[in-house]
Coordinates of C-alpha atoms in Angstrom, one line a residue:
X1 CA -33.2 8.9 -13.6
X2 CA -33.5 5.1 -13.0
X3 CA -33.9 2.9 -16.4
X4 CA -36.1 -0.2 -16.5
X5 CA -33.7 -3.1 -17.8
X6 CA -35.4 -5.9 -16.7
X7 CA -37.5 -8.5 -14.4
X8 CA -36.6 -10.8 -11.5
X9 CA -36.4 -14.3 -13.1
X10 CA -38.7 -17.1 -11.7
X11 CA -36.7 -19.7 -13.2
X12 CA -33.9 -19.1 -10.8
X13 CA -33.8 -19.1 -7.1
X14 CA -34.2 -15.5 -5.7
X15 CA -32.9 -14.7 -2.0
X16 CA -32.2 -11.7 0.0
X17 CA -28.6 -11.7 -1.0
X18 CA -28.5 -12.8 -4.9
X19 CA -30.9 -13.1 -7.5
X20 CA -31.3 -13.6 -11.2
X21 CA -32.6 -10.8 -13.8
X22 CA -33.9 -11.2 -17.1
X23 CA -32.7 -8.3 -19.4
X24 CA -35.3 -6.9 -21.5
X25 CA -35.3 -6.6 -25.3
X26 CA -33.5 -3.8 -26.4
X27 CA -31.6 -3.2 -23.0
X28 CA -28.3 -4.3 -21.5
X29 CA -26.8 -4.9 -18.0
X30 CA -23.0 -5.2 -17.7
X31 CA -20.6 -6.3 -15.1
X32 CA -20.3 -3.7 -12.4
X33 CA -23.7 -2.3 -12.8
X34 CA -25.6 -1.1 -10.0
X35 CA -29.4 -2.1 -9.9
X36 CA -32.4 -1.6 -7.7
X37 CA -35.7 -3.5 -7.4
X38 CA -38.5 -2.9 -5.1
X39 CA -41.1 -5.7 -3.8
X40 CA -44.1 -5.8 -1.6
X41 CA -43.8 -7.3 1.9
X42 CA -46.8 -9.7 2.2
X43 CA -49.2 -8.7 4.9
X44 CA -47.5 -5.2 5.6
X45 CA -48.5 -3.0 3.1
X46 CA -44.6 -1.6 2.6
X47 CA -42.1 -2.0 0.2
X48 CA -38.4 -3.4 0.7
X49 CA -35.8 -2.2 -2.0
X50 CA -32.8 -4.1 -3.1
X51 CA -29.8 -2.7 -4.0
X52 CA -27.0 -4.9 -5.9
X53 CA -24.1 -5.2 -8.2
X54 CA -24.1 -7.2 -11.7
X55 CA -21.7 -10.0 -10.9
X56 CA -22.2 -12.2 -14.2
X57 CA -23.9 -12.0 -17.1
X58 CA -24.8 -14.6 -19.8
X59 CA -26.7 -15.4 -22.9
X60 CA -28.1 -18.7 -24.5
X61 CA -30.6 -20.1 -26.7
X62 CA -33.7 -21.1 -24.8
X63 CA -34.9 -24.6 -26.0
X64 CA -31.8 -25.4 -27.9
X65 CA -30.6 -28.9 -26.8
X66 CA -27.6 -29.6 -29.3
X67 CA -24.4 -27.6 -30.3
X68 CA -25.6 -28.0 -33.9
X69 CA -28.9 -26.4 -33.4
X70 CA -27.1 -23.0 -33.1
X71 CA -26.1 -23.5 -36.6
X72 CA -29.6 -24.7 -37.7
X73 CA -31.0 -21.0 -35.9
X74 CA -28.4 -19.3 -38.0
X75 CA -29.8 -20.7 -41.2
X76 CA -33.7 -20.0 -40.2
X77 CA -34.5 -23.6 -39.5
X78 CA -35.4 -23.5 -36.1
X79 CA -37.4 -20.7 -34.2
X80 CA -35.9 -20.0 -30.9
X81 CA -35.6 -17.3 -28.2
X82 CA -32.6 -15.6 -26.7
X83 CA -32.3 -15.4 -22.8
X84 CA -30.3 -12.6 -21.7
X85 CA -29.8 -12.8 -17.7
X86 CA -27.6 -11.2 -15.1
X87 CA -26.6 -12.4 -11.6
X88 CA -26.9 -9.6 -8.9
X89 CA -25.0 -9.7 -5.6
X90 CA -27.2 -7.9 -3.4
X91 CA -25.3 -4.9 -1.5
X92 CA -27.8 -3.3 0.8
X93 CA -31.8 -4.2 1.6
X94 CA -33.9 -1.1 2.9
X95 CA -35.6 -1.3 5.0
X96 CA -33.9 -4.6 6.5
X97 CA -36.5 -7.0 6.0
X98 CA -34.9 -10.0 4.6
X99 CA -37.3 -11.5 2.1
X100 CA -36.4 -12.3 -1.5
X101 CA -37.5 -10.3 -4.3
X102 CA -40.6 -11.5 -6.3
X103 CA -40.2 -13.2 -9.6
X104 CA -41.7 -10.6 -12.3
X105 CA -40.4 -7.4 -10.1
X106 CA -39.3 -4.8 -12.4
X107 CA -35.2 -4.1 -12.2
X108 CA -33.9 -0.6 -12.9
X109 CA -30.2 0.4 -13.6
X110 CA -29.8 2.6 -10.7
X111 CA -28.4 6.2 -11.2
X112 CA -30.0 8.3 -8.0
X113 CA -29.3 5.2 -5.8
X114 CA -25.8 4.2 -6.0
X115 CA -24.7 6.2 -3.3
X116 CA -27.5 4.3 -1.1
X117 CA -26.8 1.1 -2.5
X118 CA -23.2 1.3 -1.9
X119 CA -23.3 2.7 1.5
X120 CA -21.7 5.9 0.5
X121 CA -24.4 7.9 1.9
X122 CA -23.5 6.5 5.5
X123 CA -20.0 7.6 5.3
X124 CA -19.2 10.9 7.1
X125 CA -15.8 11.1 5.7
X126 CA -15.7 10.2 2.2
X127 CA -12.3 9.8 0.3
X128 CA -12.6 9.5 -3.5
X129 CA -10.6 6.3 -4.4
X130 CA -11.2 5.8 -8.0
X131 CA -14.0 5.9 -10.8
X132 CA -16.4 3.0 -11.6
X133 CA -16.8 1.9 -15.0
X134 CA -20.2 3.8 -15.1
X135 CA -18.4 7.0 -14.5
X136 CA -19.2 7.1 -10.9
X137 CA -16.9 8.1 -8.1
X138 CA -15.9 5.1 -5.5
X139 CA -15.7 6.3 -2.0
X140 CA -13.9 4.9 0.7
X141 CA -14.6 5.4 4.5
X142 CA -11.8 7.3 6.0
X143 CA -12.7 5.8 9.6
X144 CA -11.3 2.7 8.2
X145 CA -8.3 4.3 7.3
X146 CA -7.1 6.6 9.7
X147 CA -7.4 4.4 12.6
X148 CA -10.7 5.1 14.2
X149 CA -12.6 1.8 13.1
X150 CA -9.6 0.4 11.3
X151 CA -6.5 1.0 9.5
X152 CA -4.0 -0.1 6.9
X153 CA -4.2 -0.8 3.3
X154 CA -2.8 -3.8 1.4
X155 CA -2.0 -3.8 -2.4
X156 CA -1.5 -7.0 -4.4
X157 CA -0.4 -7.6 -7.9
X158 CA 2.0 -8.6 -10.8
X159 CA 4.8 -6.3 -10.7
X160 CA 5.1 -3.9 -13.5
X161 CA 1.5 -4.6 -14.8
X162 CA -0.6 -4.3 -11.5
X163 CA 0.5 -0.4 -10.9
X164 CA 0.5 -0.9 -7.4
X165 CA 2.9 2.0 -6.4
X166 CA 0.9 4.4 -8.7
X167 CA -2.4 3.5 -7.2
X168 CA -0.7 3.8 -3.4
X169 CA 0.6 7.2 -4.6
X170 CA -2.9 8.7 -6.1
X171 CA -4.4 7.1 -2.8
X172 CA -2.1 9.4 -0.9
X173 CA -2.6 12.3 -3.3
X174 CA -6.4 11.9 -2.8
X175 CA -5.9 11.6 1.1
X176 CA -4.1 14.8 1.3
X177 CA -6.0 16.8 -1.4
X178 CA -9.7 16.0 -1.0
X179 CA -10.1 17.9 1.7
X180 CA -11.3 14.8 3.9
X181 CA -8.6 15.2 6.5
X182 CA -9.8 18.6 7.5
X183 CA -7.8 20.2 10.1
X184 CA -5.5 17.2 10.5
X185 CA -4.3 17.9 7.0
X186 CA -1.4 20.3 8.6
X187 CA 0.0 17.9 10.8
X188 CA -0.5 14.5 9.0
X189 CA 2.8 12.9 7.6
X190 CA 3.3 10.4 4.9
X191 CA 6.7 8.4 4.8
X192 CA 7.4 6.9 1.2
X193 CA 10.3 4.5 0.5
X194 CA 11.4 4.7 -3.1
X195 CA 12.4 1.1 -3.7
X196 CA 12.7 0.7 -7.5
X197 CA 14.3 3.1 -9.8
X198 CA 14.4 6.9 -9.2
X199 CA 10.5 7.6 -10.6
X200 CA 9.3 8.8 -7.0
X201 CA 12.3 11.6 -7.0
X202 CA 9.8 13.8 -9.3
X203 CA 6.5 13.8 -7.2
X204 CA 6.8 17.4 -6.8
X205 CA 7.0 18.1 -10.7
X206 CA 4.1 18.5 -12.8
X207 CA 3.6 16.0 -15.7
X208 CA 4.3 17.2 -18.8
X209 CA 2.8 14.4 -20.7
X210 CA -0.6 14.5 -18.9
X211 CA -3.7 14.4 -21.4
X212 CA -6.8 16.7 -21.0
X213 CA -9.1 13.7 -20.5
X214 CA -6.8 12.4 -17.6
X215 CA -7.3 16.1 -16.0
X216 CA -11.1 15.8 -16.2
X217 CA -10.8 12.6 -14.3
X218 CA -9.4 14.4 -11.3
X219 CA -12.2 17.1 -11.8
X220 CA -14.7 14.1 -11.4
X221 CA -13.0 12.9 -8.3
X222 CA -13.0 16.5 -6.8
X223 CA -9.2 16.6 -6.8
X224 CA -7.0 19.5 -8.0
X225 CA -6.2 18.8 -11.5
X226 CA -3.0 21.5 -12.1
X227 CA -0.8 20.5 -9.3
X228 CA 1.7 17.7 -8.2
X229 CA 2.7 16.8 -4.5
X230 CA 3.4 19.5 -2.4
X231 CA 5.7 19.7 0.6
X232 CA 8.0 17.0 -0.4
X233 CA 11.7 16.5 1.0
X234 CA 13.5 14.0 -0.6
X235 CA 16.5 12.0 0.8
X236 CA 19.0 9.6 -0.5
X237 CA 22.2 7.6 0.6
X238 CA 25.7 9.3 0.0
X239 CA 28.4 7.8 -2.2
X240 CA 30.7 5.6 -0.2
X241 CA 34.5 6.2 0.4
X242 CA 34.4 9.8 -0.4
X243 CA 35.3 12.7 1.8
X244 CA 32.9 14.9 0.1
X245 CA 29.1 14.2 0.9
X246 CA 27.1 13.4 -2.6
X247 CA 24.0 11.5 -2.9
X248 CA 24.1 8.5 -5.2
X249 CA 21.0 9.4 -7.3
X250 CA 21.9 10.0 -11.0
X251 CA 18.5 11.3 -12.5
X252 CA 18.2 14.1 -10.1
X253 CA 20.5 15.8 -7.5
X254 CA 18.9 19.3 -7.0
X255 CA 16.7 19.2 -3.8
X256 CA 17.7 16.1 -2.5
X257 CA 19.4 15.6 1.0
X258 CA 22.0 13.0 2.0
X259 CA 21.2 10.6 4.9
X260 CA 23.3 8.3 6.9
X261 CA 23.9 7.4 10.5
X262 CA 27.2 7.4 12.5
X263 CA 28.1 4.5 14.7
X264 CA 27.5 6.7 17.9
X265 CA 23.6 7.2 16.8
X266 CA 23.7 3.2 16.3
X267 CA 24.9 2.7 19.5
X268 CA 22.8 5.5 21.2
X269 CA 19.3 4.2 19.5
X270 CA 20.1 0.4 19.9
X271 CA 19.5 -0.2 16.5
X272 CA 22.4 -2.6 15.6
X273 CA 19.8 -5.2 15.5
X274 CA 18.4 -3.9 12.0
X275 CA 21.8 -5.0 10.0
X276 CA 20.6 -8.6 11.3
X277 CA 17.3 -9.0 9.7
X278 CA 18.3 -11.1 6.8
X279 CA 19.0 -14.7 6.9
X280 CA 17.1 -18.0 8.2
X281 CA 14.9 -17.6 11.1
X282 CA 17.2 -20.0 13.4
X283 CA 20.2 -18.2 12.4
X284 CA 18.7 -14.6 13.2
X285 CA 17.3 -15.8 16.5
X286 CA 20.7 -17.4 17.6
X287 CA 22.7 -14.1 16.7
X288 CA 20.1 -11.8 18.5
X289 CA 21.5 -13.0 21.9
X290 CA 25.0 -11.6 20.9
X291 CA 23.7 -8.3 19.0
X292 CA 21.7 -7.4 22.4
X293 CA 25.0 -7.8 24.4
X294 CA 26.7 -5.6 21.7
X295 CA 23.9 -3.1 21.8
X296 CA 24.2 -2.8 25.6
X297 CA 27.9 -2.0 25.5
X298 CA 27.6 0.5 22.5
X299 CA 24.9 2.1 24.5
X300 CA 27.3 2.4 27.5
X301 CA 29.9 3.9 25.4
X302 CA 27.5 6.5 23.6
X303 CA 26.8 8.1 27.1
X304 CA 30.5 9.7 26.9
X305 CA 31.2 12.5 24.7
X306 CA 29.3 14.8 22.4
X307 CA 27.1 13.8 19.7
X308 CA 29.5 14.9 17.1
X309 CA 32.5 12.9 18.5
X310 CA 33.5 9.7 17.4
X311 CA 32.4 6.9 19.8
X312 CA 35.4 6.1 22.1
X313 CA 36.3 2.5 23.9
X314 CA 39.1 3.7 26.3
X315 CA 41.2 5.8 24.0
X316 CA 40.1 3.9 20.9
X317 CA 37.8 5.5 18.1
X318 CA 35.1 3.7 16.7
X319 CA 34.1 5.6 13.5
X320 CA 33.0 2.6 11.3
X321 CA 31.5 -0.7 11.6
X322 CA 35.1 -2.2 10.7
X323 CA 36.4 -0.2 13.8
X324 CA 33.8 -2.0 15.8
X325 CA 34.5 -5.4 14.5
X326 CA 38.2 -4.8 15.2
X327 CA 37.3 -3.9 18.9
X328 CA 35.1 -6.6 19.3
X329 CA 37.9 -9.0 18.3
X330 CA 40.5 -7.7 20.5
X331 CA 38.4 -7.6 23.8
X332 CA 35.7 -10.1 23.2
X333 CA 35.3 -10.7 27.1
X334 CA 34.3 -7.2 27.5
X335 CA 31.8 -6.9 24.7
X336 CA 29.9 -9.9 25.3
X337 CA 29.7 -10.0 28.9
X338 CA 32.2 -12.5 30.3
X339 CA 31.5 -15.8 28.2
X340 CA 27.9 -15.7 28.0
X341 CA 27.9 -16.1 24.6
X342 CA 29.0 -19.0 22.6
X343 CA 32.0 -19.1 20.4
X344 CA 30.4 -20.4 17.4
X345 CA 27.7 -17.4 17.8
X346 CA 30.4 -14.8 18.2
X347 CA 32.1 -16.2 14.9
X348 CA 29.0 -16.0 13.2
X349 CA 28.2 -12.7 14.4
X350 CA 31.6 -11.4 13.3
X351 CA 31.1 -12.8 10.0
X352 CA 27.8 -11.0 9.4
X353 CA 29.2 -7.9 11.0
X354 CA 31.9 -7.8 8.3
X355 CA 29.4 -8.5 5.7
X356 CA 27.4 -5.6 7.1
X357 CA 30.4 -3.2 7.2
X358 CA 31.3 -3.8 3.6
X359 CA 27.6 -3.6 2.2
X360 CA 26.5 -0.3 4.4
X361 CA 29.5 1.9 3.6
X362 CA 26.9 4.5 2.0
X363 CA 24.7 4.7 4.9
X364 CA 26.8 4.3 8.1
X365 CA 30.1 6.4 8.1
X366 CA 31.6 9.2 10.4
X367 CA 30.7 12.6 10.1
X368 CA 32.9 14.6 7.5
X369 CA 35.5 17.0 8.5
X370 CA 34.0 20.6 9.0
X371 CA 31.7 22.6 11.0
X372 CA 29.2 19.7 12.0
X373 CA 28.2 20.0 15.7
X374 CA 25.6 17.3 15.3
X375 CA 24.7 14.2 12.9
X376 CA 21.2 15.8 12.8
X377 CA 22.4 17.4 9.6
X378 CA 22.2 14.1 7.8
X379 CA 19.3 12.7 9.8
X380 CA 15.9 12.1 8.1
X381 CA 13.5 14.5 9.6
X382 CA 10.2 13.2 8.5
X383 CA 8.3 15.5 11.1
X384 CA 9.4 18.7 9.1
X385 CA 7.8 17.8 5.8
X386 CA 4.2 16.4 4.5
X387 CA 5.8 14.0 2.1
X388 CA 9.2 12.4 2.9
X389 CA 10.6 10.6 0.3
X390 CA 13.6 8.2 1.1
X391 CA 15.4 6.4 -1.8
X392 CA 16.9 3.1 -1.0
X393 CA 16.6 1.7 -4.7
X394 CA 20.4 1.5 -5.1
X395 CA 21.0 -0.1 -1.7
X396 CA 21.6 -3.8 -1.2
X397 CA 19.5 -6.0 1.0
X398 CA 21.5 -5.5 4.1
X399 CA 21.2 -1.6 3.7
X400 CA 17.3 -1.7 2.6
X401 CA 16.6 -3.8 5.6
X402 CA 18.5 -1.2 7.9
X403 CA 17.0 2.1 6.4
X404 CA 13.6 0.7 6.6
X405 CA 14.0 -0.9 10.2
X406 CA 15.5 2.2 11.7
X407 CA 13.0 4.8 10.1
X408 CA 9.9 2.7 11.0
X409 CA 11.2 2.1 14.4
X410 CA 12.0 5.5 15.0
X411 CA 8.3 6.5 14.2
X412 CA 6.9 3.8 16.3
X413 CA 8.9 4.8 19.4
X414 CA 8.0 8.3 18.9
X415 CA 4.2 7.6 18.7
X416 CA 4.6 5.1 21.6
X417 CA 6.1 7.8 23.7
X418 CA 3.4 10.4 22.9
X419 CA 0.6 7.7 23.3
X420 CA -1.5 9.6 21.0
X421 CA -3.1 8.7 17.7
X422 CA -2.4 12.0 16.2
X423 CA -0.8 13.2 14.1
X424 CA -1.5 10.7 11.7
X425 CA 1.5 8.9 10.0
X426 CA 1.4 6.9 6.9
X427 CA 4.0 4.7 5.7
X428 CA 4.2 3.3 2.2
X429 CA 6.3 0.5 1.6
X430 CA 6.6 -1.6 -1.6
X431 CA 8.2 -5.2 -1.7
X432 CA 6.4 -5.8 1.7
X433 CA 7.1 -9.5 1.3
X434 CA 10.8 -9.0 1.7
X435 CA 10.4 -7.2 5.1
X436 CA 7.7 -9.4 6.5
X437 CA 7.6 -12.6 4.9
X438 CA 5.3 -15.6 5.7
X439 CA 7.6 -17.8 7.5
X440 CA 10.6 -16.9 9.7
X441 CA 11.4 -14.3 11.9
X442 CA 13.3 -10.8 12.3
X443 CA 13.4 -7.7 14.1
X444 CA 11.8 -5.7 11.3
X445 CA 9.3 -8.4 10.7
X446 CA 8.3 -8.2 14.3
X447 CA 8.2 -4.3 14.3
X448 CA 5.8 -4.5 11.2
X449 CA 3.4 -7.0 12.9
X450 CA 3.4 -4.6 15.8
X451 CA 2.3 -1.7 13.7
X452 CA -0.3 -4.0 11.9
X453 CA -1.6 -4.9 15.2
X454 CA -1.2 -1.7 17.4
X455 CA -0.4 0.8 15.0
X456 CA -3.6 2.2 14.2
X457 CA -4.2 3.0 18.0
X458 CA -1.0 5.1 17.7
X459 CA -1.9 6.9 14.3
X460 CA 0.7 4.8 12.4
X461 CA -1.0 3.5 9.0
X462 CA 0.8 1.1 6.7
X463 CA 0.4 1.2 3.0
X464 CA 1.7 -2.2 2.1
X465 CA 2.4 -3.5 -1.6
X466 CA 3.4 -6.8 -2.6
X467 CA 3.2 -9.1 -5.7
X468 CA 1.8 -12.0 -3.6
X469 CA -0.4 -11.5 -0.5
X470 CA 0.1 -15.0 0.2
X471 CA 3.7 -14.7 1.0
X472 CA 3.3 -12.1 3.5
X473 CA 2.7 -12.4 7.2
X474 CA -0.9 -13.6 7.8
X475 CA -1.5 -11.3 10.5
X476 CA -0.3 -8.2 8.7
X477 CA -2.6 -8.9 5.5
X478 CA -5.6 -9.6 8.0
X479 CA -5.3 -6.5 9.9
X480 CA -5.6 -4.4 6.7
X481 CA -8.9 -2.9 6.8
X482 CA -8.6 -1.9 2.8
X483 CA -7.5 -4.5 0.5
X484 CA -6.7 -3.5 -3.4
X485 CA -5.7 -5.9 -5.9
X486 CA -4.5 -5.5 -9.5
X487 CA -3.8 -8.0 -11.9
X488 CA -3.0 -11.5 -10.4
X489 CA -1.1 -14.4 -11.3
X490 CA -3.8 -17.3 -12.1
X491 CA -2.3 -19.5 -9.5
X492 CA -2.2 -16.6 -6.8
X493 CA -5.8 -15.6 -7.6
X494 CA -6.9 -18.9 -6.2
X495 CA -5.3 -18.5 -2.6
X496 CA -7.7 -18.2 0.4
X497 CA -6.1 -14.6 1.1
X498 CA -8.5 -13.6 -2.0
X499 CA -11.7 -14.9 -0.6
X500 CA -13.1 -11.5 -0.4
X501 CA -13.3 -11.5 -4.1
X502 CA -16.3 -13.2 -6.2
X503 CA -15.6 -16.1 -8.5
X504 CA -16.0 -13.7 -11.3
X505 CA -13.8 -10.9 -9.8
X506 CA -11.2 -13.6 -9.4
X507 CA -11.2 -14.5 -13.0
X508 CA -11.4 -10.8 -14.0
X509 CA -8.4 -10.2 -11.7
X510 CA -5.9 -12.2 -13.9
X511 CA -6.9 -10.0 -17.0
X512 CA -7.5 -6.4 -15.8
X513 CA -5.3 -4.0 -17.3
X514 CA -2.9 -1.5 -15.7
X515 CA -4.7 1.5 -14.1
X516 CA -7.7 -0.8 -13.0
X517 CA -7.8 -2.2 -9.4
X518 CA -10.3 -4.1 -7.2
X519 CA -11.4 -2.4 -4.1
X520 CA -12.7 -4.0 -0.9
X521 CA -13.6 -1.9 2.3
X522 CA -15.3 -3.2 5.3
X523 CA -18.3 -0.7 4.6
X524 CA -19.3 -2.2 1.4
X525 CA -20.4 -5.9 1.0
X526 CA -18.9 -6.5 -2.5
X527 CA -15.6 -5.5 -4.0
X528 CA -15.7 -2.9 -6.7
X529 CA -13.8 -2.6 -9.9
X530 CA -12.3 0.8 -10.2
X531 CA -10.1 3.2 -12.4
X532 CA -7.8 5.9 -11.3
X533 CA -6.2 8.6 -13.3
X534 CA -2.8 8.9 -14.7
X535 CA -0.6 10.6 -12.3
X536 CA -0.4 14.5 -12.5
X537 CA 3.2 14.5 -11.4
X538 CA 6.2 13.3 -13.3
X539 CA 7.0 9.7 -13.0
X540 CA 10.2 10.0 -14.5
X541 CA 13.0 12.7 -15.8
X542 CA 11.5 12.7 -19.5
X543 CA 8.0 14.1 -18.0
X544 CA 9.2 17.0 -16.2
X545 CA 8.8 20.5 -17.6
X546 CA 11.2 23.3 -16.8
X547 CA 9.9 26.6 -15.4
X548 CA 8.6 28.0 -18.8
X549 CA 6.7 24.5 -19.6
X550 CA 9.5 23.6 -21.9
X551 CA 10.7 20.0 -21.9
X552 CA 14.3 20.2 -20.7
X553 CA 17.2 18.9 -22.9
X554 CA 18.5 16.0 -21.3
X555 CA 21.3 14.9 -23.7

């Protein structure tokens, strides 16, 4: 039942979009409370109801003129009244008659009208994305997530404090377990790049240290409270310079598949360019002409021989990038098409290729000896699982750029070829500012920009996380229908990218705790502060239970 908490103030301006409330004695309003107030429409004999969120609260002594008056009040020498007021940002007006509320109108803390006040009642497909401070569930409109009306999610905040990765995983967990996807659930995929540590390699294991109060939060959200991620496949790079194929993970090896690419695959799929995604814009642009020439020649060579055979030029085998470099050096005229590339560019290309060869030995290598009739054995088959975790945390920048670029390019090409928005594919990528920085150009940045602008029509949804939204490509951020903010650096919070936050929320963003986020979506006029529960799934090896519910002995 709604509780009367105050009156619309007559000493402050009241408008259809914002107004002040004088809080009654013995009552209170706090930040994020939802209120409602009804007022008579003059001459019409009907009422209009305003719903709003408390954005600011303050108290002061009425009539006090000097700082010392406060001391005198405390000694009982001056009679005075306390003014307790709250500033309300209007979220909805029903019916849409935009007159201001009348001074003296009764204001209620809303319980029955929360869904209406925040437009949750208009959402046909509601995704639970967190819990408000008053205990109510925050919903997001799936149509602004799955590409129907909008797409893409951007999460910003300080590393280690803002819990960006944790929230992105909770978002995906809710998406796949809330029932909101309906029949599309069976065919929807999520590709998650593990960029830091090995914490994401335990998503399919229950969290042994989860408290019962956290399970209750999942129940409030209408989500399962007893199971981790399901339908997960893990992939990791292989140990370099070894005959045996062994993944380079340390904390978990069971259930993790190795991945790498052969030179033949690079040739056939024209993906050499993703080895040249680091460096200055001018340098990369200059090299791209040479890269395309080499890609053309490699593609010609890949048309001969079987997929499991080494690439050959004449009788010369090209098994590694070092082999490719030697072949180019021995016949520059053929590789670069008869002198169309400047000698300085060729030299720069070969230097970069040499560096790439030394850096990518764990992800670009020949097939091992044995009964392998195709390199598909070591291919990341994201279409065969619901969740695909690709570990890149131990790779250097060259290798990370290559893996991310190749996988996203493969997804984009397949979806582009099908020309269909279904099945949905969600791509979760942390440290987005490294792959799509505000300045400069690279093949992977161009690809991510293409996904931001055209991806939702193809059913590709980007969940990008970064410390600073001001340092990623503007159009990628602008095309994100959903914007989520954790704790921000004070200087970063003042950037124009966060203009969707009210002044109060900007201040709160620099002090909110881990597990608290600010959620902005097109359907709701104001951003909402929410909390999300601790992970049901293990986030590190020490949280994993064995089959009998006991913690394993790791030492």
